[in-house]
Structures are given as C-alpha cells and as structure tokens.
Coordinates of C-alpha atoms in Angstrom, one line a residue:
Chain A
M1 CA 22.1 -38.0 12.3
G2 CA 24.9 -37.8 9.7
E3 CA 24.0 -41.1 8.0
W4 CA 20.4 -39.9 7.5
L5 CA 21.6 -37.4 5.0
H6 CA 22.4 -40.2 2.6
L7 CA 18.8 -41.3 2.5
A8 CA 16.9 -40.0 -0.6
F9 CA 13.8 -39.0 1.3
V10 CA 15.8 -36.9 3.7
Q11 CA 17.6 -35.2 0.9
N12 CA 14.3 -34.5 -0.8
A13 CA 13.0 -33.1 2.4
F14 CA 15.9 -30.7 2.8
A15 CA 15.7 -29.7 -0.8
A16 CA 11.9 -29.0 -0.3
A17 CA 12.7 -26.9 2.8
V18 CA 15.3 -24.8 0.9
L19 CA 13.0 -24.3 -2.1
A20 CA 10.0 -23.4 0.1
G21 CA 12.3 -21.0 2.0
V22 CA 13.3 -19.2 -1.2
L23 CA 9.8 -19.1 -2.7
C24 CA 8.2 -18.0 0.6
G25 CA 10.9 -15.5 1.4
I26 CA 10.2 -13.7 -1.9
V27 CA 6.4 -14.0 -2.0
G28 CA 6.2 -13.5 1.8
T29 CA 8.0 -10.2 1.5
Y30 CA 5.2 -8.9 -0.7
V31 CA 2.6 -10.4 1.6
V32 CA 4.0 -8.6 4.7
A33 CA 4.9 -5.3 2.9
N34 CA 1.4 -5.2 1.5
R35 CA -0.2 -6.1 4.8
M36 CA -1.8 -9.1 3.1
G37 CA -1.0 -11.7 5.8
Y38 CA -4.7 -12.2 6.6
M39 CA -5.5 -12.7 2.9
A40 CA -2.7 -15.2 2.6
G41 CA -4.2 -17.1 5.5
G42 CA -7.6 -17.0 3.9
I43 CA -6.2 -18.4 0.6
A44 CA -4.3 -21.1 2.4
H45 CA -7.3 -22.3 4.4
A46 CA -9.8 -22.0 1.5
A47 CA -7.4 -24.5 -0.3
Y48 CA -8.9 -27.2 1.9
G49 CA -12.1 -26.9 0.0
G50 CA -10.1 -27.9 -3.1
V51 CA -8.9 -31.0 -1.3
G52 CA -12.4 -32.0 -0.5
L53 CA -13.5 -31.3 -4.0
A54 CA -10.8 -33.4 -5.5
F55 CA -11.6 -36.4 -3.3
F56 CA -15.4 -36.0 -4.0
M57 CA -15.0 -35.7 -7.7
K58 CA -12.2 -38.2 -7.9
I59 CA -9.9 -35.9 -9.7
P60 CA -6.2 -35.4 -9.0
P61 CA -5.8 -33.4 -5.7
M62 CA -3.5 -30.9 -7.4
V63 CA -6.2 -30.0 -10.0
G64 CA -8.9 -29.6 -7.3
I65 CA -6.8 -27.5 -5.1
L66 CA -5.5 -25.3 -7.9
G67 CA -9.0 -24.7 -9.3
F68 CA -10.7 -24.0 -6.0
T69 CA -7.9 -21.9 -4.5
G70 CA -7.5 -19.9 -7.7
V71 CA -11.2 -18.9 -7.8
A72 CA -11.3 -18.2 -4.0
A73 CA -8.2 -16.0 -4.3
M74 CA -9.5 -14.0 -7.2
V75 CA -12.8 -13.4 -5.5
M76 CA -11.0 -12.1 -2.4
G77 CA -8.7 -10.0 -4.6
V78 CA -11.5 -8.4 -6.6
L79 CA -13.8 -7.7 -3.7
S80 CA -11.0 -6.4 -1.5
L81 CA -9.9 -4.0 -4.2
R82 CA -13.5 -2.8 -4.6
E83 CA -14.1 -2.3 -0.9
R84 CA -10.9 -2.1 1.0
H85 CA -12.4 -1.6 4.5
R86 CA -14.6 -4.7 4.1
A87 CA -11.9 -7.0 2.8
D88 CA -11.5 -8.8 6.1
T89 CA -15.2 -9.8 6.0
V90 CA -14.9 -11.3 2.6
I91 CA -11.7 -13.1 3.5
S92 CA -13.2 -14.5 6.7
V93 CA -16.2 -15.9 4.9
L94 CA -14.1 -17.6 2.2
W95 CA -11.6 -18.8 4.8
A96 CA -14.3 -20.6 6.8
F97 CA -16.3 -21.7 3.8
G98 CA -13.3 -23.4 2.2
M99 CA -12.5 -25.4 5.3
A100 CA -16.1 -26.3 5.9
L101 CA -16.7 -27.4 2.3
G102 CA -13.6 -29.5 2.4
V103 CA -14.7 -31.3 5.5
L104 CA -18.3 -31.9 4.2
L105 CA -17.1 -33.2 0.8
V106 CA -14.6 -35.6 2.5
D107 CA -17.5 -36.8 4.8
L108 CA -19.6 -37.4 1.7
T109 CA -17.0 -39.4 -0.1
P110 CA -17.4 -43.1 0.7
G111 CA -14.3 -45.1 1.6
Y112 CA -12.0 -42.2 2.0
G113 CA -10.5 -41.4 5.4
A114 CA -8.6 -38.4 4.0
D115 CA -5.8 -37.4 6.3
L116 CA -6.7 -33.8 7.5
M117 CA -3.5 -33.5 9.4
S118 CA -1.2 -34.1 6.5
Y119 CA -2.9 -31.1 4.7
L120 CA -2.7 -28.9 7.7
F121 CA 1.0 -29.7 8.6
G122 CA 2.2 -31.3 5.4
S123 CA 4.4 -34.3 5.1
I124 CA 7.7 -32.9 4.0
L125 CA 9.4 -36.3 4.5
T126 CA 7.3 -37.8 1.7
V127 CA 7.9 -35.1 -0.9
S128 CA 8.1 -36.5 -4.4
R129 CA 10.5 -35.6 -7.1
A130 CA 7.6 -34.2 -9.1
S131 CA 6.6 -31.9 -6.2
L132 CA 10.1 -30.7 -6.0
A133 CA 10.2 -30.0 -9.7
A134 CA 6.9 -28.0 -9.5
M135 CA 8.3 -26.0 -6.6
A136 CA 11.5 -25.3 -8.5
A137 CA 9.6 -24.2 -11.6
L138 CA 7.4 -21.9 -9.6
T139 CA 10.3 -20.4 -7.7
A140 CA 12.1 -19.7 -11.0
S141 CA 9.0 -18.1 -12.5
V142 CA 8.4 -15.9 -9.4
L143 CA 12.1 -14.8 -9.4
I144 CA 11.9 -13.8 -13.1
F145 CA 8.6 -12.0 -12.6
T146 CA 9.7 -10.0 -9.6
A147 CA 13.1 -9.1 -11.2
L148 CA 11.4 -7.8 -14.3
F149 CA 8.7 -5.7 -12.5
H150 CA 10.5 -4.9 -9.3
K151 CA 10.1 -1.2 -9.3
E152 CA 6.4 -1.4 -10.3
L153 CA 5.7 -4.0 -7.6
L154 CA 7.4 -1.8 -5.1
A155 CA 5.3 1.2 -6.0
V156 CA 2.1 -0.7 -6.0
S157 CA 2.9 -2.3 -2.7
Y158 CA 4.0 1.0 -1.0
D159 CA 1.4 3.4 -2.3
E160 CA -1.3 2.1 -4.6
H161 CA -2.9 5.6 -5.2
F162 CA 0.3 7.2 -6.3
A163 CA 1.0 4.2 -8.6
R164 CA -2.4 4.7 -10.1
V165 CA -1.9 8.4 -10.7
R166 CA 1.4 7.5 -12.4
G167 CA -0.7 5.4 -14.8
L168 CA 0.5 2.0 -13.7
P169 CA -1.9 -1.0 -14.2
V170 CA -2.3 -1.3 -10.4
T171 CA -5.3 -3.8 -10.5
T172 CA -3.4 -6.1 -12.8
F173 CA -0.3 -6.1 -10.6
Y174 CA -2.3 -6.6 -7.5
L175 CA -4.3 -9.5 -8.9
T176 CA -1.1 -11.1 -10.3
L177 CA 0.4 -10.8 -6.8
I178 CA -2.6 -12.6 -5.4
A179 CA -2.4 -15.3 -8.1
I180 CA 1.2 -15.8 -7.2
I181 CA 0.3 -16.2 -3.5
A182 CA -2.4 -18.7 -4.5
L183 CA 0.0 -20.7 -6.6
T184 CA 2.6 -20.7 -3.8
V185 CA -0.1 -22.0 -1.4
V186 CA -1.2 -24.7 -3.8
V187 CA 2.3 -26.0 -4.5
L188 CA 3.3 -25.8 -0.8
V189 CA 0.1 -27.2 0.8
Q190 CA 1.0 -30.7 -0.3
V191 CA 4.6 -30.3 0.8
V192 CA 4.5 -28.4 4.1
G193 CA 0.8 -28.0 4.9
L194 CA -1.4 -25.0 4.8
I195 CA -0.5 -23.8 8.3
L196 CA 3.2 -23.9 7.6
V197 CA 2.7 -22.0 4.4
I198 CA 1.4 -19.0 6.3
A199 CA 4.2 -19.3 8.9
F200 CA 6.8 -19.4 6.1
L201 CA 5.1 -16.5 4.3
T202 CA 4.9 -14.2 7.3
I203 CA 7.3 -15.0 10.1
A204 CA 10.6 -14.5 8.4
P205 CA 9.5 -11.3 6.5
Y206 CA 8.2 -9.8 9.7
I207 CA 11.6 -10.3 11.3
A208 CA 13.4 -9.0 8.2
E209 CA 11.2 -5.9 7.7
K210 CA 12.6 -4.0 10.7
S211 CA 16.2 -4.2 9.8
S212 CA 16.0 -3.9 6.0
R213 CA 16.5 -0.7 4.0
S214 CA 15.0 -2.0 0.8
L215 CA 12.5 -4.7 -0.4
Q216 CA 15.4 -6.7 -1.9
S217 CA 17.4 -6.9 1.3
M218 CA 14.1 -7.8 3.1
M219 CA 13.8 -10.7 0.6
F220 CA 17.4 -11.9 1.0
R221 CA 17.0 -11.9 4.8
S222 CA 13.6 -13.6 4.7
V223 CA 15.0 -16.3 2.4
F224 CA 18.0 -16.8 4.8
Y225 CA 15.8 -17.0 7.9
N226 CA 13.4 -19.4 6.2
I227 CA 16.2 -21.8 5.2
V228 CA 17.6 -21.7 8.7
F229 CA 14.2 -22.3 10.3
G230 CA 13.5 -25.1 7.8
A231 CA 16.8 -26.9 8.2
V232 CA 16.9 -26.6 12.0
G233 CA 13.2 -27.7 12.3
L234 CA 13.7 -30.6 10.0
G235 CA 16.8 -31.6 12.0
F236 CA 14.7 -31.6 15.3
S237 CA 12.0 -33.5 13.6
L238 CA 14.3 -36.3 12.5
A239 CA 16.3 -36.4 15.8
L240 CA 13.2 -36.4 18.0
N241 CA 10.9 -38.2 15.6
V242 CA 8.2 -35.5 15.8
T243 CA 6.0 -34.0 13.0
S244 CA 8.2 -32.0 10.7
G245 CA 5.9 -29.1 9.9
A246 CA 5.1 -28.4 13.5
A247 CA 8.8 -28.6 14.4
I248 CA 9.7 -26.0 11.7
I249 CA 6.9 -23.7 12.8
C250 CA 8.1 -23.8 16.4
V251 CA 11.6 -23.0 15.4
A252 CA 10.4 -20.1 13.3
A253 CA 8.2 -18.8 16.1
A254 CA 11.1 -19.0 18.5
G255 CA 13.1 -17.0 16.0
Y256 CA 10.3 -14.4 15.9
F257 CA 10.1 -14.1 19.7
A258 CA 13.9 -13.8 19.9
S259 CA 13.9 -11.0 17.4
V260 CA 11.2 -9.1 19.3
A261 CA 13.1 -9.6 22.5
M262 CA 16.3 -8.4 20.9
S263 CA 14.8 -5.3 19.5
A264 CA 13.2 -4.5 22.8
V265 CA 16.6 -4.8 24.5
R266 CA 18.2 -2.7 21.9
Q267 CA 15.6 0.0 22.3
R268 CA 16.1 0.0 26.1
M269 CA 19.8 0.4 25.7
Q270 CA 19.4 3.3 23.3
N271 CA 17.0 5.0 25.7
G272 CA 19.0 4.3 28.8
Chain B
M1 CA 5.5 36.0 -11.0
S2 CA 5.4 34.0 -14.2
V3 CA 2.7 34.9 -16.7
R4 CA 3.1 31.9 -19.0
F5 CA 0.2 30.1 -17.3
Q6 CA -2.7 29.6 -19.6
G7 CA -6.1 28.0 -19.5
E8 CA -7.6 25.7 -16.9
V9 CA -6.1 22.7 -15.1
A10 CA -9.2 21.1 -13.7
R11 CA -12.9 21.4 -14.0
L12 CA -15.9 19.8 -12.3
Q13 CA -19.3 20.2 -13.7
H14 CA -22.4 19.2 -11.8
V15 CA -20.5 16.5 -10.0
S16 CA -22.0 14.3 -7.3
Y17 CA -20.4 11.5 -5.4
A18 CA -21.6 9.1 -2.7
Y19 CA -20.1 6.3 -0.7
N20 CA -22.9 3.7 -0.8
S21 CA -25.9 5.8 0.1
H22 CA -24.0 8.5 1.9
T23 CA -23.7 11.6 -0.3
V24 CA -20.4 13.3 0.0
L25 CA -20.5 15.9 -2.8
E26 CA -23.7 17.1 -4.3
N27 CA -23.9 18.8 -7.7
V28 CA -20.7 20.8 -7.3
D29 CA -18.9 22.9 -9.9
L30 CA -15.3 24.0 -9.8
T31 CA -12.7 25.4 -12.2
I32 CA -9.0 25.5 -11.3
S33 CA -7.1 27.9 -13.5
A34 CA -3.5 27.4 -14.4
G35 CA -1.2 29.2 -12.0
D36 CA -3.6 29.1 -9.1
F37 CA -2.6 28.2 -5.5
A38 CA -5.9 27.0 -4.1
A39 CA -6.5 25.7 -0.6
V40 CA -9.4 23.2 -0.1
I41 CA -10.9 23.6 3.3
G42 CA -13.9 22.1 5.1
P43 CA -14.8 19.8 8.0
N44 CA -13.8 16.2 8.3
G45 CA -15.9 14.0 6.0
G46 CA -16.9 17.1 4.1
G47 CA -15.5 15.8 0.8
K48 CA -12.1 17.4 0.5
T49 CA -10.1 14.2 -0.2
T50 CA -13.0 12.9 -2.3
L51 CA -12.7 16.0 -4.4
L52 CA -9.0 15.4 -5.0
K53 CA -9.5 11.8 -5.8
L54 CA -12.2 12.7 -8.3
L55 CA -9.9 15.1 -10.0
L56 CA -7.2 12.5 -10.3
G57 CA -9.5 9.8 -11.6
L58 CA -9.0 7.6 -8.5
L59 CA -12.8 7.8 -8.0
K60 CA -15.5 8.0 -10.6
P61 CA -18.3 10.5 -10.0
R62 CA -21.9 9.3 -9.6
S63 CA -23.0 12.0 -12.0
G64 CA -21.5 15.0 -13.8
T65 CA -18.2 15.4 -15.6
V66 CA -14.6 15.8 -14.4
T67 CA -11.8 17.0 -16.7
L68 CA -8.1 17.4 -16.1
F69 CA -6.2 19.5 -18.6
G70 CA -9.2 19.1 -20.8
Q71 CA -9.0 15.3 -20.8
A72 CA -10.5 12.4 -18.8
P73 CA -8.7 12.4 -15.5
A74 CA -7.3 8.8 -15.9
K75 CA -5.6 10.0 -19.1
A76 CA -4.1 13.1 -17.7
A77 CA -3.4 12.3 -14.1
H78 CA 0.3 11.6 -14.8
R79 CA 0.7 15.3 -15.5
V80 CA -0.1 16.0 -11.9
G81 CA 2.3 15.5 -9.0
Y82 CA 0.2 13.8 -6.3
V83 CA 1.0 13.9 -2.6
P84 CA -1.4 11.5 -0.8
Q85 CA -2.3 11.6 2.8
D86 CA 0.5 10.2 4.9
V87 CA -1.7 8.3 7.4
H88 CA -2.6 5.4 5.1
I89 CA 1.0 4.6 4.3
N90 CA 2.9 1.8 6.0
R91 CA 5.5 3.7 8.0
F92 CA 7.9 0.8 8.4
F93 CA 8.1 -0.2 4.8
P94 CA 11.7 -0.9 4.0
L95 CA 12.5 1.9 1.6
T96 CA 15.0 4.6 1.2
V97 CA 14.3 8.3 0.5
L98 CA 15.9 8.0 -3.0
E99 CA 13.9 4.9 -3.9
L100 CA 10.8 6.7 -2.9
A101 CA 11.6 9.8 -5.0
L102 CA 12.4 7.5 -8.0
M103 CA 8.8 6.3 -7.9
G104 CA 7.9 9.7 -9.4
R105 CA 9.6 8.5 -12.6
L106 CA 7.4 5.5 -13.1
G107 CA 4.8 5.4 -15.9
P108 CA 2.9 3.1 -18.1
G109 CA 5.4 3.4 -21.0
R110 CA 8.3 2.5 -18.8
L111 CA 7.5 -1.1 -17.9
L112 CA 10.4 -3.5 -18.2
R113 CA 12.8 -0.6 -18.3
R114 CA 15.4 0.2 -15.6
Y115 CA 15.6 3.6 -14.1
S116 CA 17.9 5.7 -16.4
A117 CA 20.6 8.2 -15.5
K118 CA 18.0 10.9 -16.4
D119 CA 15.5 9.4 -13.9
L120 CA 18.2 9.4 -11.2
T121 CA 19.1 13.0 -12.0
A122 CA 15.5 14.1 -11.9
A123 CA 14.8 12.3 -8.6
E124 CA 17.9 13.8 -7.0
A125 CA 17.2 17.3 -8.3
A126 CA 13.7 17.0 -6.8
L127 CA 15.1 15.9 -3.4
D128 CA 17.6 18.8 -3.6
R129 CA 14.9 21.2 -4.3
M130 CA 13.1 20.1 -1.1
E131 CA 16.4 20.1 0.7
M132 CA 16.3 16.4 1.4
L133 CA 19.2 15.2 -0.9
A134 CA 21.4 14.7 2.1
Y135 CA 19.0 12.1 3.4
R136 CA 18.9 10.1 0.2
K137 CA 20.0 6.9 1.9
A138 CA 17.8 7.3 5.0
R139 CA 14.8 5.0 5.8
L140 CA 11.5 6.7 5.8
D141 CA 10.8 6.0 9.5
E142 CA 14.1 7.7 10.4
L143 CA 12.7 11.1 9.3
S144 CA 10.6 13.6 11.1
G145 CA 7.0 14.2 9.9
G146 CA 8.0 17.4 8.1
Q147 CA 11.0 15.8 6.4
R148 CA 8.8 12.9 5.3
Q149 CA 6.3 15.3 3.7
R150 CA 9.1 17.0 1.9
V151 CA 10.2 13.7 0.5
F152 CA 6.7 12.9 -0.7
I153 CA 6.6 16.3 -2.4
A154 CA 10.0 15.5 -4.0
R155 CA 8.6 12.3 -5.3
A156 CA 5.7 14.2 -6.9
L157 CA 8.2 16.8 -8.4
A158 CA 10.4 14.1 -9.8
S159 CA 7.8 13.5 -12.5
E160 CA 8.2 17.1 -13.6
P161 CA 4.5 17.8 -13.2
E162 CA 2.5 20.8 -14.4
A163 CA 0.4 20.8 -11.2
L164 CA 0.7 19.6 -7.7
F165 CA -2.2 18.2 -5.7
L166 CA -1.5 17.7 -2.0
D167 CA -3.7 16.0 0.6
E168 CA -3.1 17.4 4.1
P169 CA 0.6 17.8 3.7
A170 CA 0.9 19.6 7.0
A171 CA -0.8 16.8 9.1
G172 CA 1.6 15.7 11.9
V173 CA 4.1 18.4 11.1
D174 CA 5.2 20.9 13.8
S175 CA 4.6 24.6 13.3
V176 CA 8.1 25.4 12.1
G177 CA 8.0 22.5 9.7
Q178 CA 4.6 23.7 8.4
K179 CA 5.8 27.3 7.6
D180 CA 8.8 25.7 5.9
L181 CA 6.5 23.4 3.9
Y182 CA 4.2 26.2 2.8
S183 CA 7.0 28.5 1.8
H184 CA 8.4 25.7 -0.4
L185 CA 5.0 25.4 -2.0
K186 CA 4.7 29.2 -2.5
E187 CA 8.0 29.0 -4.4
L188 CA 6.9 26.1 -6.5
N189 CA 3.7 28.0 -7.4
D190 CA 5.9 30.2 -9.7
R191 CA 6.2 27.1 -11.9
M192 CA 3.1 25.1 -11.3
T193 CA -0.6 25.1 -10.3
I194 CA -1.1 24.0 -6.7
L195 CA -4.2 22.5 -5.0
V196 CA -3.8 21.7 -1.4
V197 CA -6.3 20.1 1.0
T198 CA -5.7 21.5 4.4
H199 CA -7.0 21.7 7.9
D200 CA -5.0 24.6 8.8
L201 CA -6.3 28.0 8.0
L202 CA -2.8 29.5 8.7
V203 CA -2.1 29.0 5.0
L204 CA -5.1 31.1 3.9
S205 CA -4.1 34.6 3.8
T206 CA -0.3 34.2 3.8
Y207 CA 0.3 31.8 1.0
V208 CA -2.7 30.9 -1.2
K209 CA -4.5 32.7 -4.0
S210 CA -7.9 31.2 -3.7
V211 CA -10.0 29.1 -1.3
V212 CA -12.3 26.2 -2.1
C213 CA -14.8 25.5 0.7
V214 CA -16.1 22.0 0.6
N215 CA -18.9 20.6 2.7
R216 CA -21.1 18.6 0.5
S217 CA -21.6 21.7 -1.5
L218 CA -18.7 23.8 -2.8
V219 CA -17.9 27.4 -3.0
H220 CA -14.8 28.8 -4.7
H221 CA -13.5 32.1 -3.4
P222 CA -11.2 33.8 -5.8
S223 CA -9.3 35.6 -3.1
P224 CA -7.9 34.3 0.2
E225 CA -9.8 36.6 2.5
V226 CA -11.8 34.9 5.1
T227 CA -15.5 35.6 4.7
E228 CA -18.4 34.7 6.9
N229 CA -19.8 32.5 4.2
M230 CA -16.5 30.7 4.1
L231 CA -16.6 30.0 7.8
R232 CA -20.2 28.9 7.5
L233 CA -19.5 26.4 4.7
G234 CA -16.0 25.3 5.5
Y235 CA -16.0 25.3 9.2
Q236 CA -18.6 25.1 11.9
C237 CA -16.0 26.1 14.4
P238 CA -13.0 28.0 13.0
V239 CA -10.8 27.1 16.0
E240 CA -7.5 27.0 14.2
L241 CA -8.1 30.3 12.3
L242 CA -8.8 32.1 15.5
G243 CA -6.1 30.2 17.4
H244 CA -3.4 31.8 15.3
G245 CA -4.4 35.2 16.4
H246 CA -4.6 35.9 20.1
L247 CA -8.3 35.4 20.3
P248 CA -10.1 32.9 22.5
H249 CA -11.8 29.9 20.9
R250 CA -15.2 30.8 19.7
V251 CA -17.9 28.8 18.1
L252 CA -19.7 30.8 15.5
P253 CA -23.4 30.2 15.0
L254 CA -24.7 28.3 12.0
H255 CA -26.2 30.4 9.3
G256 CA -29.1 29.2 7.3
G257 CA -31.2 26.1 8.2
K258 CA -29.2 23.4 6.3
D259 CA -28.7 20.2 8.1
R260 CA -25.0 19.4 8.6
G261 CA -25.0 16.9 11.3

C-alpha cells in the first residue's frame, strides 16, 4: 500500500485521522473524567436533526448541524445541571428526537436521497482541505483553552461542589465544556461520522484513565491511542476496501478489549 | 484553648427547603458561634447534607435567610474549608494527592494564574498537618478510606479557612482511622470553627462541643450530652450510640405523635 500514500485523498484521510485523534483525545478525556459519555452520545445523535434541517431548508449542512446541535447541547447542559439525577432522561429524549427529526425532514425533502450511512460512519476518504482546516483551527483553540484553564477545568471535573465553594464559575466552565463537545461533534460528524465521534471520544480515554496519574498524562495517552487506532483502521480500510469509519471503530474496540484483558491478567498475577 | 474567637460563623433564620414537593427542612433556626465544634446528627434523608449545602450557598432556601460570616453564603463560602461526601466522587479519576490539595488554592481572582510557590507551600503544609505529605505523589485510589478523607481535609485546609464544614468524613473509615480523624479535628478546632455531619455518635461526648439534631425540624443542644429529646429527634434507633457501650441494640419508642415515616 506504499504507493497509496502519495495520493492526495489518502494523505488527507491520514491527516484527518491524526487531527481527530488529537482533538478527541483532549476533549474525550474531559468527557470520560466527567462521566459525560452518555451526553456526548446524545449530542452526536441529535446532530442528525441538523442534517435533516439543512437539507429541508436548503442551507449549507454545516450551518444546520452547528445550529441544531448547539441548541440541543445547551438544553441538555442546562437541564442536567438543574436536575442531575434526571439528566439521562433529558438526554435520551433529545437523542431520539434529533435522529427522528432528521429522518422526517430528509423524507419530506423532494429529490434528496441523503446518505444516512455517510453521516453515521463518515467518509474520511473524501475529507476536503476545508474540513481539515476547520479541524485544525478547532484543535488549536481547544488546546489553548484547556492550557489556560487547566486547573479550573480539573477542579470542576473532579468535584463540582468544592469548585463552587471556592468561588469558581462552575456553570460557565461546565457549559463551555459542553459547547466544546458540541463543536467537536459538528466538525467531526462530516469527517468520521457521528458513531465514530463517540468511539473516538470515549474508547481511548477509558483505556488511558486506569494507568494515568494526571489529567494531562491521560490526554497524552488518549491522543496516542487514537492516532494508532485511526492509522491502523485506515490502513485496514484501504487494504481490504472496507468502510473506513467501521474499520477504525473495530480497531479501537479491539484495543479496549485487549486493555481490559491485560488488566485482568495483571490483577490475577498480583493476587496469585 | 484559644479565646480569640468572636461572633457568629453561620446563621439560619426561619429556613425551609424542599426537593420538588418533598419538604426536607421546615422553618429551622440555627446559629453557629465562632469556635464551636458542632456535630450534625439525624436519620438519613433528615436534612443534614441539605443543611450544610444551604450554609455554603450550594442550595438556595425556599424561604428564610441564610448568612455566613454575616454575608450571603455565595459571597463568603470561600472562607470555609469544605469536605464533601466521598461517595459522589469518581474514585478512579487520574489525580495525585498533591494536585488534589492544590485545588484548595483555587479562587475566582486566580483565573489564568499558575499555582505559585506560596500555593505549593500551603498545600504541602496542609498535607503535612494531616500526615499525608509522604503520599503526595500517590493516586487517590491507592489510599485507604481514612487516608483519602485526610487528603480531602488537607485540601480544605490549604485555603487557610476560618471554618471547616465536613459531610460524613468518617463514612467508610475503620474505627482506628475514625478516632485518628476526630482527634485531628479536635486539634484543628483550636484554630477554627468546625461543623461535622456524622452518622456516628461516637464523636458526641468525646470530641464535640455542641450537637445539632436535624430531622425536618432542628434542635441545637449547646452541650454534647445525649438527651432523650436528642434521640427522639435525631435518631429513631440509636444503634450506634448504644453499640459503643456494651449494651444490646434497643429501639427506643417514639415520643410525641409526629409523623416521621
């Protein structure tokens, strides 16, 4: 497959996998540390409502997805802050509603056979330079933001009540985090698909969490795992001519199962 | 014993609180004076944690007023060292003991600033005080329950607070660890006011100066002696109290006709 690497679209795909890996490694660390995996899933699926909206209203897909996902994410954020124990209900409703609305609006749009699969699993092999630029810009902004507010984000993630007593603007930080998750989802849905976004956001950080001593080292590890999963998955996809998003998820899932098995073995060795 | 304590730390006046339609506290009054070491006791769901959260401004009362150091709680909460309940915290969060203690140095005026040498000194001094400095590089899930609680107290102390509010600090801690924890608190009481929510009446006579019984209503006993009224309000069944003597478990009858189902 050496000669493929000279093709522009293959280079773009690998660049997208690396950028997505970096972005999701950082944002995903917050998602997992905050136990917000379910909310990230809800945001990603609700994004499909934005796809339908964009087709129906004949506006650029990016605008539709951004608007709809942003509103859905803020509603989830505000309601889950107000009633923590009912957060899963709110998220479930918006999750299903977003998907259903998307399907209905695509049905109602004449002449459009919108490709559901490409939004679910993405089409990393057709990533445009513009999408890459958007991903790079978002990755840079997220890096700067998390570097500036690292200690506050850590405190808010670990212990919201203590952070509030210390006088930190917890609600603002929490909603900003949700907005970052929403932006990440929006930028990545077109590239890697909404199912792969959740996989990228959660699998590597889950593996990294166990062996890390700080949030930073968890981020570094997550980024590393994500890039490995992305590159290996993409390689399989090109070599076997199978859907790239699905191949990447399978590699990531295999990595997850391997890490679970390894820690079980290690535990048994310690006990025995 | 220090005598420089003056005035009141916290005050509740005619405060009521309800989760949706379920009333947790009804028209309660309380004054915590500076220098006090008060234990908050009562049955589960009786409003102990709610009381603490109201005092810290984490919850807003349905009616009545709450003041902390004479101010609105949200304005003055940073003067209190808070030790929240352990159970709600993600045990496997990647975090070292020192990083946790440093959180006590956070504050609204410190955004965009790195931790200073002074912050580091204060956090390490607090860990040292709780005899946890040797574990500064340990991960939280590598500690025992008692050690973890001492780190949480160190985090609260790192902010150099005037009062310490603790929510069930002895939960999940073995009996040796509990004694150790409470003797640390007794020492700290020389310098600061302490309010501790507890399940364990062991602390009552040995360590504390006053007892707050919460069960929808509230009674503040200025001395730590156990009274019948205290048992009636705080506990329907004072198992733990009697358990620490050599007496069998007894269920005391309810007094009065009030519904407390």
